[in-house]
Short mmCIF file of C-alpha atoms and ligand atoms in Angstrom, two decimals:
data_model
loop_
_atom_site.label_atom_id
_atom_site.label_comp_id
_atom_site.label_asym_id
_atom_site.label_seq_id
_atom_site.Cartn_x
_atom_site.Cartn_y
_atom_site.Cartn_z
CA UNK A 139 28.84 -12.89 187.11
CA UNK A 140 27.84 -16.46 186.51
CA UNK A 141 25.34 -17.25 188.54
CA UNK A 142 22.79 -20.71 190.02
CA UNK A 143 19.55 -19.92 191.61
CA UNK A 144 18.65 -23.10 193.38
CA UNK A 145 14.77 -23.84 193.62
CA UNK A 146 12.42 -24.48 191.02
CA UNK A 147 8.67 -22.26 191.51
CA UNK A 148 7.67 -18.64 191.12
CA UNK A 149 9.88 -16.86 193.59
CA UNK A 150 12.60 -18.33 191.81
CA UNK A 151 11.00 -17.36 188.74
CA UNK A 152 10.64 -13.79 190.17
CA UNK A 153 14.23 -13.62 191.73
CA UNK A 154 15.56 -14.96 188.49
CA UNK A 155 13.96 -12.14 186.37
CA UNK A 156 14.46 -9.19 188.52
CA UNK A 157 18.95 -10.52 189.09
CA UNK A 158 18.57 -10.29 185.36
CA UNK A 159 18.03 -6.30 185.06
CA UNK A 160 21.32 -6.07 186.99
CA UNK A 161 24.38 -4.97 184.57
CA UNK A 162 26.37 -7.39 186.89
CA UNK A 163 24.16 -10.40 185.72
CA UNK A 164 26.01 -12.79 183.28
CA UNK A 165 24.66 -16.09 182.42
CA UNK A 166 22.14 -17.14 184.61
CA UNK A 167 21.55 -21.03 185.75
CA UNK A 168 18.54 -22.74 187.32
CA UNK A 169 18.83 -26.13 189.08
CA UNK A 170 16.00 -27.85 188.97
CA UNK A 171 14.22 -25.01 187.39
CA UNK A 172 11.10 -25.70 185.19
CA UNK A 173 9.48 -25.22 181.82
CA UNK A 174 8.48 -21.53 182.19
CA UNK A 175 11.94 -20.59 183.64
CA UNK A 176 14.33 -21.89 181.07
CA UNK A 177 12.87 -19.09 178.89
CA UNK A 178 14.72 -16.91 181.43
CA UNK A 179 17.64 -19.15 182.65
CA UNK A 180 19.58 -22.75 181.48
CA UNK A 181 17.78 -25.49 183.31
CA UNK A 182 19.82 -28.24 185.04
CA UNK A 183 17.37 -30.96 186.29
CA UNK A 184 18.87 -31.28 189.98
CA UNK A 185 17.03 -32.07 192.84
CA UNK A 186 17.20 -28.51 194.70
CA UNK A 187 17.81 -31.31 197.92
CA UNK A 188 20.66 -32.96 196.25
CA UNK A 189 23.35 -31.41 198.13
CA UNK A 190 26.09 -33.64 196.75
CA UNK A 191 24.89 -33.27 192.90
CA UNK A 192 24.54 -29.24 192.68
CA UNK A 193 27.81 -29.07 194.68
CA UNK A 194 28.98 -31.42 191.92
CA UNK A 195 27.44 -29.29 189.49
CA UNK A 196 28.50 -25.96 190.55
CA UNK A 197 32.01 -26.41 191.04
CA UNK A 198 31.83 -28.19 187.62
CA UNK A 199 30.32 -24.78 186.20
CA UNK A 200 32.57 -22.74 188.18
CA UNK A 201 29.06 -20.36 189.54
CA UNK A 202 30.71 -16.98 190.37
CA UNK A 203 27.78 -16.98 192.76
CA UNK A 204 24.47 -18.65 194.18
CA UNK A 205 21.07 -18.17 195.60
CA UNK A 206 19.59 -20.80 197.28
CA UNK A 207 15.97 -19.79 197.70
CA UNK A 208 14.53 -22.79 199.03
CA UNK A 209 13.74 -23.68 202.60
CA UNK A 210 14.89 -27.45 202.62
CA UNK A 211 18.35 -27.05 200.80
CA UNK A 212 18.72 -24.06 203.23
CA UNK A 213 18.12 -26.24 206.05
CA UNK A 214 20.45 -29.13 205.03
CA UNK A 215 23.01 -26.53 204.89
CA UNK A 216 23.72 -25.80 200.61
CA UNK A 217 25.13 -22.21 201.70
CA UNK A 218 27.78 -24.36 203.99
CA UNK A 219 28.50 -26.79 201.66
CA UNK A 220 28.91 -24.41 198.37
CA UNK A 221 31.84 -21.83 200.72
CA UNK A 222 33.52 -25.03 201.24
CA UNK A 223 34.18 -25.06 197.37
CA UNK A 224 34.92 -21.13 197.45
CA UNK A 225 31.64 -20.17 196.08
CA UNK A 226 29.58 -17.69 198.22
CA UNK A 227 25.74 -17.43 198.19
CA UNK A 228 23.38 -15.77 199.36
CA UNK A 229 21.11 -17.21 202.60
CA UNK A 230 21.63 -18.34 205.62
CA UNK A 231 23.85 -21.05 206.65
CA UNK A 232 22.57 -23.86 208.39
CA UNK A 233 22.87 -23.05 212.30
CA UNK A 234 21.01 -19.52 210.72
CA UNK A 235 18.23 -21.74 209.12
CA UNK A 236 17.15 -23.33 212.21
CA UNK A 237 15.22 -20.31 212.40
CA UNK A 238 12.58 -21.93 210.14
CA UNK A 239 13.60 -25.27 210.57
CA UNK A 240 12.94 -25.69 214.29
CA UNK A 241 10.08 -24.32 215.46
CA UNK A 242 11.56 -25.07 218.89
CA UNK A 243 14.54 -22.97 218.49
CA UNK A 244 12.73 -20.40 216.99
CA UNK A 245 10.28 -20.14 219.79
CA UNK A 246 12.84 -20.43 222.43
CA UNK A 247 15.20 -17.61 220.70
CA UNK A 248 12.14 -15.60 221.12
CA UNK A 249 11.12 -16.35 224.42
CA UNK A 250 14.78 -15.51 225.68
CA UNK A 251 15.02 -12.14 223.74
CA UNK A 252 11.68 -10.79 224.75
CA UNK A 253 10.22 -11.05 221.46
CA UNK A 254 6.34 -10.77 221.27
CA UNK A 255 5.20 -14.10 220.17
CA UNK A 256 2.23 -16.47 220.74
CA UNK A 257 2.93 -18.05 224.58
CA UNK A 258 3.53 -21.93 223.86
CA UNK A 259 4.90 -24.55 225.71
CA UNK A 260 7.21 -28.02 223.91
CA UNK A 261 6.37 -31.41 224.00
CA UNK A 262 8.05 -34.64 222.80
CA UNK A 263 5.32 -36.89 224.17
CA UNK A 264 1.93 -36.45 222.60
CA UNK A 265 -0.21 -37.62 226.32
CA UNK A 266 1.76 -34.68 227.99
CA UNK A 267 0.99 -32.46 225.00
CA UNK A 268 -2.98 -33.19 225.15
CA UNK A 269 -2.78 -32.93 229.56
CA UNK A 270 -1.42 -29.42 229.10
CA UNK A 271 -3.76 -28.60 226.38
CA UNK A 272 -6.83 -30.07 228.34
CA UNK A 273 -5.53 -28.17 231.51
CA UNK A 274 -5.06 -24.69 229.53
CA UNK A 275 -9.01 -26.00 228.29
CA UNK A 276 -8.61 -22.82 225.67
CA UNK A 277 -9.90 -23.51 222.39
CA UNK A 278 -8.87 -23.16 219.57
CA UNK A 279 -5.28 -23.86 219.84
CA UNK A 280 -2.50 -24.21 217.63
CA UNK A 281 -0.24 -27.57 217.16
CA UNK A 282 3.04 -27.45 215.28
CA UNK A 283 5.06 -29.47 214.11
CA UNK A 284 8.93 -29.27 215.38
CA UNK A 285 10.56 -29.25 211.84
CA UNK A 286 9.90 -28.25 208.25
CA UNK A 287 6.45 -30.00 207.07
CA UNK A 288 5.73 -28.36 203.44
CA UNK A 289 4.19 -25.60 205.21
CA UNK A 290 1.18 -27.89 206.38
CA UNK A 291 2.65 -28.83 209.94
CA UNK A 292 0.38 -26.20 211.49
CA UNK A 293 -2.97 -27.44 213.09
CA UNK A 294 -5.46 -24.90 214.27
CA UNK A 295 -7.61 -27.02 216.78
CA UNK A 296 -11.29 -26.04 217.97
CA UNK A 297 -11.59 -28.57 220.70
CA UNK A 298 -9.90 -31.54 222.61
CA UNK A 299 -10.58 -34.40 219.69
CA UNK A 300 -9.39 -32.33 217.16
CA UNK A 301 -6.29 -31.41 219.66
CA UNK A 302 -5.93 -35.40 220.10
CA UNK A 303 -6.00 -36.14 216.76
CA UNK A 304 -3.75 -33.66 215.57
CA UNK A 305 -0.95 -35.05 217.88
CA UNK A 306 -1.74 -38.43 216.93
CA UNK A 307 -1.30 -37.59 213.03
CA UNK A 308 1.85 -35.46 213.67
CA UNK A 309 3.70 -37.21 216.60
CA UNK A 310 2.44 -40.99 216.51
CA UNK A 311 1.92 -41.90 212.86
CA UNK A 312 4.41 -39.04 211.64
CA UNK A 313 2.91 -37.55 208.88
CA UNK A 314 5.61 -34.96 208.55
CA UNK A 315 8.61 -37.42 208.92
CA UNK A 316 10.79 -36.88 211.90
CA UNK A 317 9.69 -32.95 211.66
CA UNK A 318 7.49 -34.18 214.34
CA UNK A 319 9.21 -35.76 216.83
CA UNK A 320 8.66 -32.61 218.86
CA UNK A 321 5.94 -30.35 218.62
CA UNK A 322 4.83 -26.29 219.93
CA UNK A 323 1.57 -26.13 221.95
CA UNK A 324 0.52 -22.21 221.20
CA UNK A 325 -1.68 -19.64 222.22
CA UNK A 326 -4.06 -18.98 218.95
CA UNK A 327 -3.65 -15.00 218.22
CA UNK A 328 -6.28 -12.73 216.47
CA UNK A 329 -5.40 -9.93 214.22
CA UNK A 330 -4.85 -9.36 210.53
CA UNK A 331 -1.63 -10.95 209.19
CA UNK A 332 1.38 -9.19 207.41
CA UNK A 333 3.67 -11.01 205.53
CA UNK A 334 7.42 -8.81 205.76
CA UNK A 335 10.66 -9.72 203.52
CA UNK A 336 13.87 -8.45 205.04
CA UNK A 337 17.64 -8.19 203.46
CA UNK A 338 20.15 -8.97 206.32
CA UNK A 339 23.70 -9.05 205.88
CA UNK A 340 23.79 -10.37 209.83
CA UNK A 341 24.42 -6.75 211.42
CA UNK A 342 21.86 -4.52 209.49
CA UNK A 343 18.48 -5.42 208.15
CA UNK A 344 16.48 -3.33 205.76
CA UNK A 345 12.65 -4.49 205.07
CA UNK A 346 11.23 -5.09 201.60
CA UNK A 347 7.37 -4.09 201.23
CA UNK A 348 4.92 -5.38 203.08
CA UNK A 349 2.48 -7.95 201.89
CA UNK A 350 -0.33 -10.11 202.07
CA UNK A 351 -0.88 -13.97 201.21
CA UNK A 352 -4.34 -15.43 200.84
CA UNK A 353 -3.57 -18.97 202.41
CA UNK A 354 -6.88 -20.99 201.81
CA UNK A 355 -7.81 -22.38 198.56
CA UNK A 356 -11.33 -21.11 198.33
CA UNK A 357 -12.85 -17.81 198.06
CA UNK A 358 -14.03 -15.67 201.50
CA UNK A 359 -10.59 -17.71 203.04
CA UNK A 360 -12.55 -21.07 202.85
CA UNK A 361 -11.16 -24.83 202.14
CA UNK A 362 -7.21 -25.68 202.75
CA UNK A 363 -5.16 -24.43 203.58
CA UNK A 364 -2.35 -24.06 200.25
CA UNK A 365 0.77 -22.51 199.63
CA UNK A 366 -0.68 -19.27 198.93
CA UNK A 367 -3.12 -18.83 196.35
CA UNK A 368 -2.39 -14.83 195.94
CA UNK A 369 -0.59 -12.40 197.28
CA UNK A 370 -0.97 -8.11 196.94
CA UNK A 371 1.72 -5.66 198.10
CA UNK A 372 1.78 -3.12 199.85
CA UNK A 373 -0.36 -4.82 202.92
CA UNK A 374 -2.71 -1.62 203.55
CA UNK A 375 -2.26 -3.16 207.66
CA UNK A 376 1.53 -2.23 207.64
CA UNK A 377 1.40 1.44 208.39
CA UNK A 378 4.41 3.21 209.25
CA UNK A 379 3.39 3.48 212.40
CA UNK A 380 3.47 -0.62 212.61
CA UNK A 381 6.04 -0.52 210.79
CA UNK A 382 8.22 1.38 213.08
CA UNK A 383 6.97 -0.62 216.05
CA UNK A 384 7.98 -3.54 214.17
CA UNK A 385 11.93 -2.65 213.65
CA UNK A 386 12.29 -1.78 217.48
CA UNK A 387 10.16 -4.98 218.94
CA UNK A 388 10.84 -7.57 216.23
CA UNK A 389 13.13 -6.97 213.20
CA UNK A 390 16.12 -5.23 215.05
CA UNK A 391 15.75 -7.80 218.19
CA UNK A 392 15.71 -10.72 215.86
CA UNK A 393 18.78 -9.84 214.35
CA UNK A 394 20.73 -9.00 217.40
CA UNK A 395 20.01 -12.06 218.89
CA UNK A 396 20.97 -14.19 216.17
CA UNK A 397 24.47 -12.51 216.21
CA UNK A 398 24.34 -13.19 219.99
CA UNK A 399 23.54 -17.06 219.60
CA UNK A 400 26.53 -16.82 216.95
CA UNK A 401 24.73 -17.87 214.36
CA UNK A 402 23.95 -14.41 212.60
CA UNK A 403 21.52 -14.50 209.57
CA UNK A 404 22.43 -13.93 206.18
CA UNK A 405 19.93 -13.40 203.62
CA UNK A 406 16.38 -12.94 203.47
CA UNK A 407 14.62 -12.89 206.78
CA UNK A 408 10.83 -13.69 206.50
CA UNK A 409 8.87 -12.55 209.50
CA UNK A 410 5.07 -13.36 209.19
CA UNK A 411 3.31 -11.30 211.72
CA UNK A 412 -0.09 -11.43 213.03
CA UNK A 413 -1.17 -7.43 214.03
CA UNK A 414 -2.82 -8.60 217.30
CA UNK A 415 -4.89 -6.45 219.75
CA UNK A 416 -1.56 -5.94 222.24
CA UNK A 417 0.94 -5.25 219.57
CA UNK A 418 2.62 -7.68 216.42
CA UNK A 419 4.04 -10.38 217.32
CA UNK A 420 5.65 -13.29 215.72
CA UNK A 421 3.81 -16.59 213.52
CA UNK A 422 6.54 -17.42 212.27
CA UNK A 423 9.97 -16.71 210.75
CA UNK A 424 11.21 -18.26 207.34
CA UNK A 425 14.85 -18.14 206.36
CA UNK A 426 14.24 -17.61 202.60
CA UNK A 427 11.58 -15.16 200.58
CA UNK A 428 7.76 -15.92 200.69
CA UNK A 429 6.28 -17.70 197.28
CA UNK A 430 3.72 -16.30 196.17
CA UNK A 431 5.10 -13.06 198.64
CA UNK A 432 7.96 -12.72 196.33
CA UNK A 433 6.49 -12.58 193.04
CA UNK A 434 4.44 -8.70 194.38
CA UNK A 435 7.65 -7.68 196.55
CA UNK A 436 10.25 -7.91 193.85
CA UNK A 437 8.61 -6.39 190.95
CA UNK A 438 8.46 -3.19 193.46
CA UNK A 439 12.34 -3.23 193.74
CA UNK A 440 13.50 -0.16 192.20
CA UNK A 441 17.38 -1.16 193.69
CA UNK A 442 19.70 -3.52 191.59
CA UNK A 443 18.70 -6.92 193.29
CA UNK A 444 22.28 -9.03 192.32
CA UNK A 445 23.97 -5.99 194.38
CA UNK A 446 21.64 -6.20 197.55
CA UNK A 447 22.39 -9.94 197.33
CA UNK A 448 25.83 -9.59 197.54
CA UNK A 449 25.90 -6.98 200.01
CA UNK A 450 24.46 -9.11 202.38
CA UNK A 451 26.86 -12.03 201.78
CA UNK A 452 29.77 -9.30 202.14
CA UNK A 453 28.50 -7.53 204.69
CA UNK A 454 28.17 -4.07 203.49
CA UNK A 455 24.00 -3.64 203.26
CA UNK A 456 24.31 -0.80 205.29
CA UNK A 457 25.82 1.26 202.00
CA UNK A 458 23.78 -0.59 199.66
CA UNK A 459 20.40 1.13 198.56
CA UNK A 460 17.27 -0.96 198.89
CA UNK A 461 14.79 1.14 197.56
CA UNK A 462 11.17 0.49 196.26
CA UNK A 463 8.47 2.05 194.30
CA UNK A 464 5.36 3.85 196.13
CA UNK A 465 3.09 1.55 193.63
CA UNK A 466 1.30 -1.72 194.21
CA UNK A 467 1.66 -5.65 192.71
CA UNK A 468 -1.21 -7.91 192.48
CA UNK A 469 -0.15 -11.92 191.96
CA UNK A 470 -2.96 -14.48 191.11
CA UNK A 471 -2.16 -18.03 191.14
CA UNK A 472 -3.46 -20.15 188.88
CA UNK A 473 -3.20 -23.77 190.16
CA UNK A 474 -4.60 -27.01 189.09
CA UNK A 475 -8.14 -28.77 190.02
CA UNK A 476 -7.95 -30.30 193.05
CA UNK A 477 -5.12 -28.73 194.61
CA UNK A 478 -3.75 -29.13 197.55
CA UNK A 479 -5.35 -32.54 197.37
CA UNK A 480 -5.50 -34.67 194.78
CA UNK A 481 -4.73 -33.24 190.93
CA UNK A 482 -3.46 -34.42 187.60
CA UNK A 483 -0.29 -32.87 185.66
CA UNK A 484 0.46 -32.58 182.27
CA UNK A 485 -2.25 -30.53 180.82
CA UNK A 486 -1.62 -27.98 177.68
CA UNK A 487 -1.72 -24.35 178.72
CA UNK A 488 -2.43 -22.05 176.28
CA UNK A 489 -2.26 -18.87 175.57
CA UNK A 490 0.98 -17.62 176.24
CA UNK A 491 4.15 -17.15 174.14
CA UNK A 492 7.77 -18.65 175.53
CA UNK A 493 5.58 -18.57 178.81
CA UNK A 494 4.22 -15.07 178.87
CA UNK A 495 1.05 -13.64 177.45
CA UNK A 496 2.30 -11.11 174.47
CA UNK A 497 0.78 -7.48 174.57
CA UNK A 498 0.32 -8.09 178.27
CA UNK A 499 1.49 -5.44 180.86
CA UNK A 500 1.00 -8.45 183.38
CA UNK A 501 3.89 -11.09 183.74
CA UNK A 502 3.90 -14.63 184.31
CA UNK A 503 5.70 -16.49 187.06
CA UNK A 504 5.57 -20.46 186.64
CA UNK A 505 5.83 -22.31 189.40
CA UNK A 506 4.67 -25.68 188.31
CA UNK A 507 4.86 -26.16 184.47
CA UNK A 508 6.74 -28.62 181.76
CA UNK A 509 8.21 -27.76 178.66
CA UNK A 510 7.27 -31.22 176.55
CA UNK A 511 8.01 -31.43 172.92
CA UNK A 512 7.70 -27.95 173.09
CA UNK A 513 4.55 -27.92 174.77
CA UNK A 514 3.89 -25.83 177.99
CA UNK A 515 2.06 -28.55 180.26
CA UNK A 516 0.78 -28.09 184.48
CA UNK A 517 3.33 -29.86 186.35
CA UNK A 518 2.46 -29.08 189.93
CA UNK A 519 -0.31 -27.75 192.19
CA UNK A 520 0.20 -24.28 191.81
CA UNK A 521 0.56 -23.56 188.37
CA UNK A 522 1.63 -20.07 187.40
CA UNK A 523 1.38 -16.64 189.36
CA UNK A 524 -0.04 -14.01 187.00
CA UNK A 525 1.52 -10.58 188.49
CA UNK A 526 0.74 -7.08 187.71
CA UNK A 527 1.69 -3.86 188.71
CA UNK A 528 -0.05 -0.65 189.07
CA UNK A 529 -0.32 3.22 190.95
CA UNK A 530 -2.70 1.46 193.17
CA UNK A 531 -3.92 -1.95 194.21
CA UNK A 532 -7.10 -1.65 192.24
CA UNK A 533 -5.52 -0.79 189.05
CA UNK A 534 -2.87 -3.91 189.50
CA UNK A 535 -5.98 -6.56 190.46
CA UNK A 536 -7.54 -5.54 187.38
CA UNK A 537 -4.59 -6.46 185.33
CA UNK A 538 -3.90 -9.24 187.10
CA UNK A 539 -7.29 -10.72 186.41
CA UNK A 540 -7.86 -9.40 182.92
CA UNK A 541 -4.08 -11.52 182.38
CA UNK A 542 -5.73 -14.94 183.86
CA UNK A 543 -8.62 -14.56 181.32
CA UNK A 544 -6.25 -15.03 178.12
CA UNK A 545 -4.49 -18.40 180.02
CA UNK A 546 -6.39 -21.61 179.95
CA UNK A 547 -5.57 -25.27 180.81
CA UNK A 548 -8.10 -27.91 181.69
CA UNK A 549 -9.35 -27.67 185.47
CA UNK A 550 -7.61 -24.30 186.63
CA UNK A 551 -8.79 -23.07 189.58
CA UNK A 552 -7.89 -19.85 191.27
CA UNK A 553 -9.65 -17.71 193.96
CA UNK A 554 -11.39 -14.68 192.77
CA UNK A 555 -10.90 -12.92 195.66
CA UNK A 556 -7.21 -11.83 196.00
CA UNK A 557 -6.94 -8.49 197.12
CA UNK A 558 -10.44 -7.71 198.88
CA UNK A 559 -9.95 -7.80 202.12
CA UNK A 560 -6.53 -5.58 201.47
CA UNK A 561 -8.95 -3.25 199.52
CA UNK A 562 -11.71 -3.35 202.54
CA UNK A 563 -8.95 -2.05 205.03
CA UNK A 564 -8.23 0.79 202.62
CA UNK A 565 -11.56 2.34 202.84
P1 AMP B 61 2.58 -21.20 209.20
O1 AMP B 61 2.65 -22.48 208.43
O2 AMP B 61 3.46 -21.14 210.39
O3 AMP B 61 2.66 -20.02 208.28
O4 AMP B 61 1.10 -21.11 209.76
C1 AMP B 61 0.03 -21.20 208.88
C2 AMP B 61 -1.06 -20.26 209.32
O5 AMP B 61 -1.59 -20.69 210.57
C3 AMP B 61 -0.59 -18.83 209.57
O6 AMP B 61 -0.52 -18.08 208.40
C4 AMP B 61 -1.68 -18.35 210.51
O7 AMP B 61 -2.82 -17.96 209.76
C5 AMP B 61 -2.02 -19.58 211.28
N1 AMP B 61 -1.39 -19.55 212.62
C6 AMP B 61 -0.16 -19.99 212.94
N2 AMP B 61 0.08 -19.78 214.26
C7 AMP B 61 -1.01 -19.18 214.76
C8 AMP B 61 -1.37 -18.70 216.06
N3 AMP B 61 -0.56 -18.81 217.12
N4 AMP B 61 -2.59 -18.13 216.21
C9 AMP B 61 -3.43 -18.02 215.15
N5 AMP B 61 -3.15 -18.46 213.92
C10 AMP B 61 -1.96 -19.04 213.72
N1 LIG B 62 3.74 -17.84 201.41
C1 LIG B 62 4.25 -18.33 202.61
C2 LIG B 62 5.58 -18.93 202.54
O1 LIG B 62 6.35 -18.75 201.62
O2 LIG B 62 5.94 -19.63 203.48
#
């Protein structure tokens, strides 16, 4: 099969490496891709939001198949757009996506199926917002933003300024674009989080391993919050009991109702999940896999990824085999100084050989990096995701971080960190 993965960072990296293993896997595109990926796939530079171009370009190529991994192209509706030319993919279409892309209908999908989520209440006019927030007078509280926002339209507020300000920067001056034209007033929850990857095919769903990001740039979960500096999988918080409690309250609910609003889900159903003190309920869904989630979830895949894929654009995961291995993945990211704020691009990494590190058992996942006269160069904030796997968690952070040692490039910064506080809850 001829295949496009659309996206261009480390979860397409991952997805991109592991469809390869498949005996069904033929040539293999990426659009936009990036340096450390066209050792793995052909590159087409194509903005992954360019609906009209990769349309253009995949009928051109005549893609037996695609995967749009990304949450904007998702949203803008690439899966409806690419069945109008006869070429299925897999994710959601985009009445599905409006899972992540509205907070609102998310929230209210919830809300009418009895799924245990954060209480909240919607607002489209920032001085009603801040009345019912003053009312409620519970601090913190949690703003967010209506729409997709980059994964920064969440604001965790500690007192009535901060809650005034936030609205201001997200409903008045728009810093997310339109995204926040409306916004979810929510009840801040306590409890460690768990980050679960599901295959749907709409009717069935069958969850990957569990796993945990580290969010915040700086060590001890200090400083910004990022796009995930680390992840480690299995989450050690996801016990089977959870996990059981999870398919009947949340996963199973979620999927029925989707089918009920008649837009069922396709694809790969993200629920983030905070394990409060009355049960797990709901932060968040995300119609796409988790990056960095993706880059410890599908090195654990024992099952032939291309097939699950399919089988969930068919409709036939209930006979396909998901299956994955009882060991654990460590994934450190290495971004550049600076980030999420302010950083520069273009600076030499070295140390690795057509973008991995030779003799290593670790791999390499680039999320942000430039091939330039045959130079790897940082192009992005988060630079590469430096994965290992092991029997145990231990055994993979210690790869992981012996890996990062042999890669340099001026001003890399990752946290030290990932993995303790998953190691602390197996004690
Ligand atoms: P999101 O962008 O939706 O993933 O949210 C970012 C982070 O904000 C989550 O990973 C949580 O740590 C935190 N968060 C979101 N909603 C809540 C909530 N209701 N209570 C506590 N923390 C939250
Ligand atoms: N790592 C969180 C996300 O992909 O949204």
């Amino acid at each position: 099969m001829k295949i496009l993965v659309v996206g261009g960072g480390g979860r397409e990296h991952a997805i991109i490496r592991k469809l390869k293993e498949s005996p069904l896997c033929g040539e293999i595109w990426c659009a936009p891709g990036n340096g450390g990926i066209s050792y793995n796939a052909h590159c087409k530079n194509i903005k992954a939001t360019d609906l009209d171009a990769m349309v253009a370009f995949a009928k051109e190529e005549a893609f037996d198949y695609a995967v749009v991994a990304q949450d904007d192209p998702l949203a803008l509706g690439m899966v409806d757009r690419l069945a109008e030319i006869g070429i299925p993919s897999f994710g959601p279409n985009a009445a599905a996506a409006r899972i992540e892309a509205s907070k609102v209908f998310s929230k209210d999908l919830m809300r009418k199926y009895h799924i245990p989520t954060a209480d909240y209440a919607v607002f489209d006019d920032p001085a009603k917002a801040l009345a019912y927030i003053t009312e409620k007078g519970e601090y913190p509280t949690v703003i967010k933003a209506d729409g997709l926002a980059l994964g920064k339209g969440v604001l965790i507020c500690e007192d009535e300024a901060s809650a005034r300000d936030g609205l201001k920067e997200i409903m008045e001056d728009k810093k997310f674009g339109a995204s926040g034209n409306r916004v979810v007033v929510e009840e801040f929850l306590t409890g460690p989080e768990v980050s679960v990857l599901s295959f749907t095919d709409g009717k069935v769903v069958k969850p990957m391993v569990s796993s945990m990001d580290h969010k915040r740039a700086l060590d001890g979960d200090k400083g910004l919050n990022t796009g995930g500096m680390g992840t480690v999988a299995p989450n050690p918080y996801y016990t089977p009991e959870v996990a059981q409690q999870c398919m009947e309250t949340i996963f199973l609910p979620t999927i029925e109702a989707m089918q009920r609003e008649g837009c069922p889900f396709k694809g790969c159903l993200y629920f983030g999940l905070m394990l409060t003190p009355k049960g797990p309920k709901v932060i968040e869904y995300n119609c796409r896999f988790g990056d960095p989630e993706t880059q410890v979830v599908l090195p654990l895949l024992e099952s032939d990824l291309l097939k699950i894929m399919l089988s969930t654009t068919n409709g036939t995961l209930a006979d396909t085999e998901v299956t994955f291995s009882n060991g654990a993945a460590a994934c450190v990211v290495m971004a550049s100084g600076g980030y999420p704020e302010h950083y520069e691009k273009g600076k030499e990494i070295t140390g690795l050989t057509e973008g991995q590190i030779s003799g290593s058992p670790a791999v390499v996942y680039h999320a942000g990096t430039a091939l330039t006269d045959g130079k790897l160069v940082t192009n992005g904030g988060r630079v590469l995701g430096v994965t290992a796997t092991g029997d145990t968690l231990p055994q993979a952070l210690e790869k992981a971080y012996a890996a990062c040692e042999s890669i340099h490039f001026e001003g890399a910064h990752k946290r030290r960190d990932i993995g303790q506080r998953a190691l602390k809850a197996l004690l």
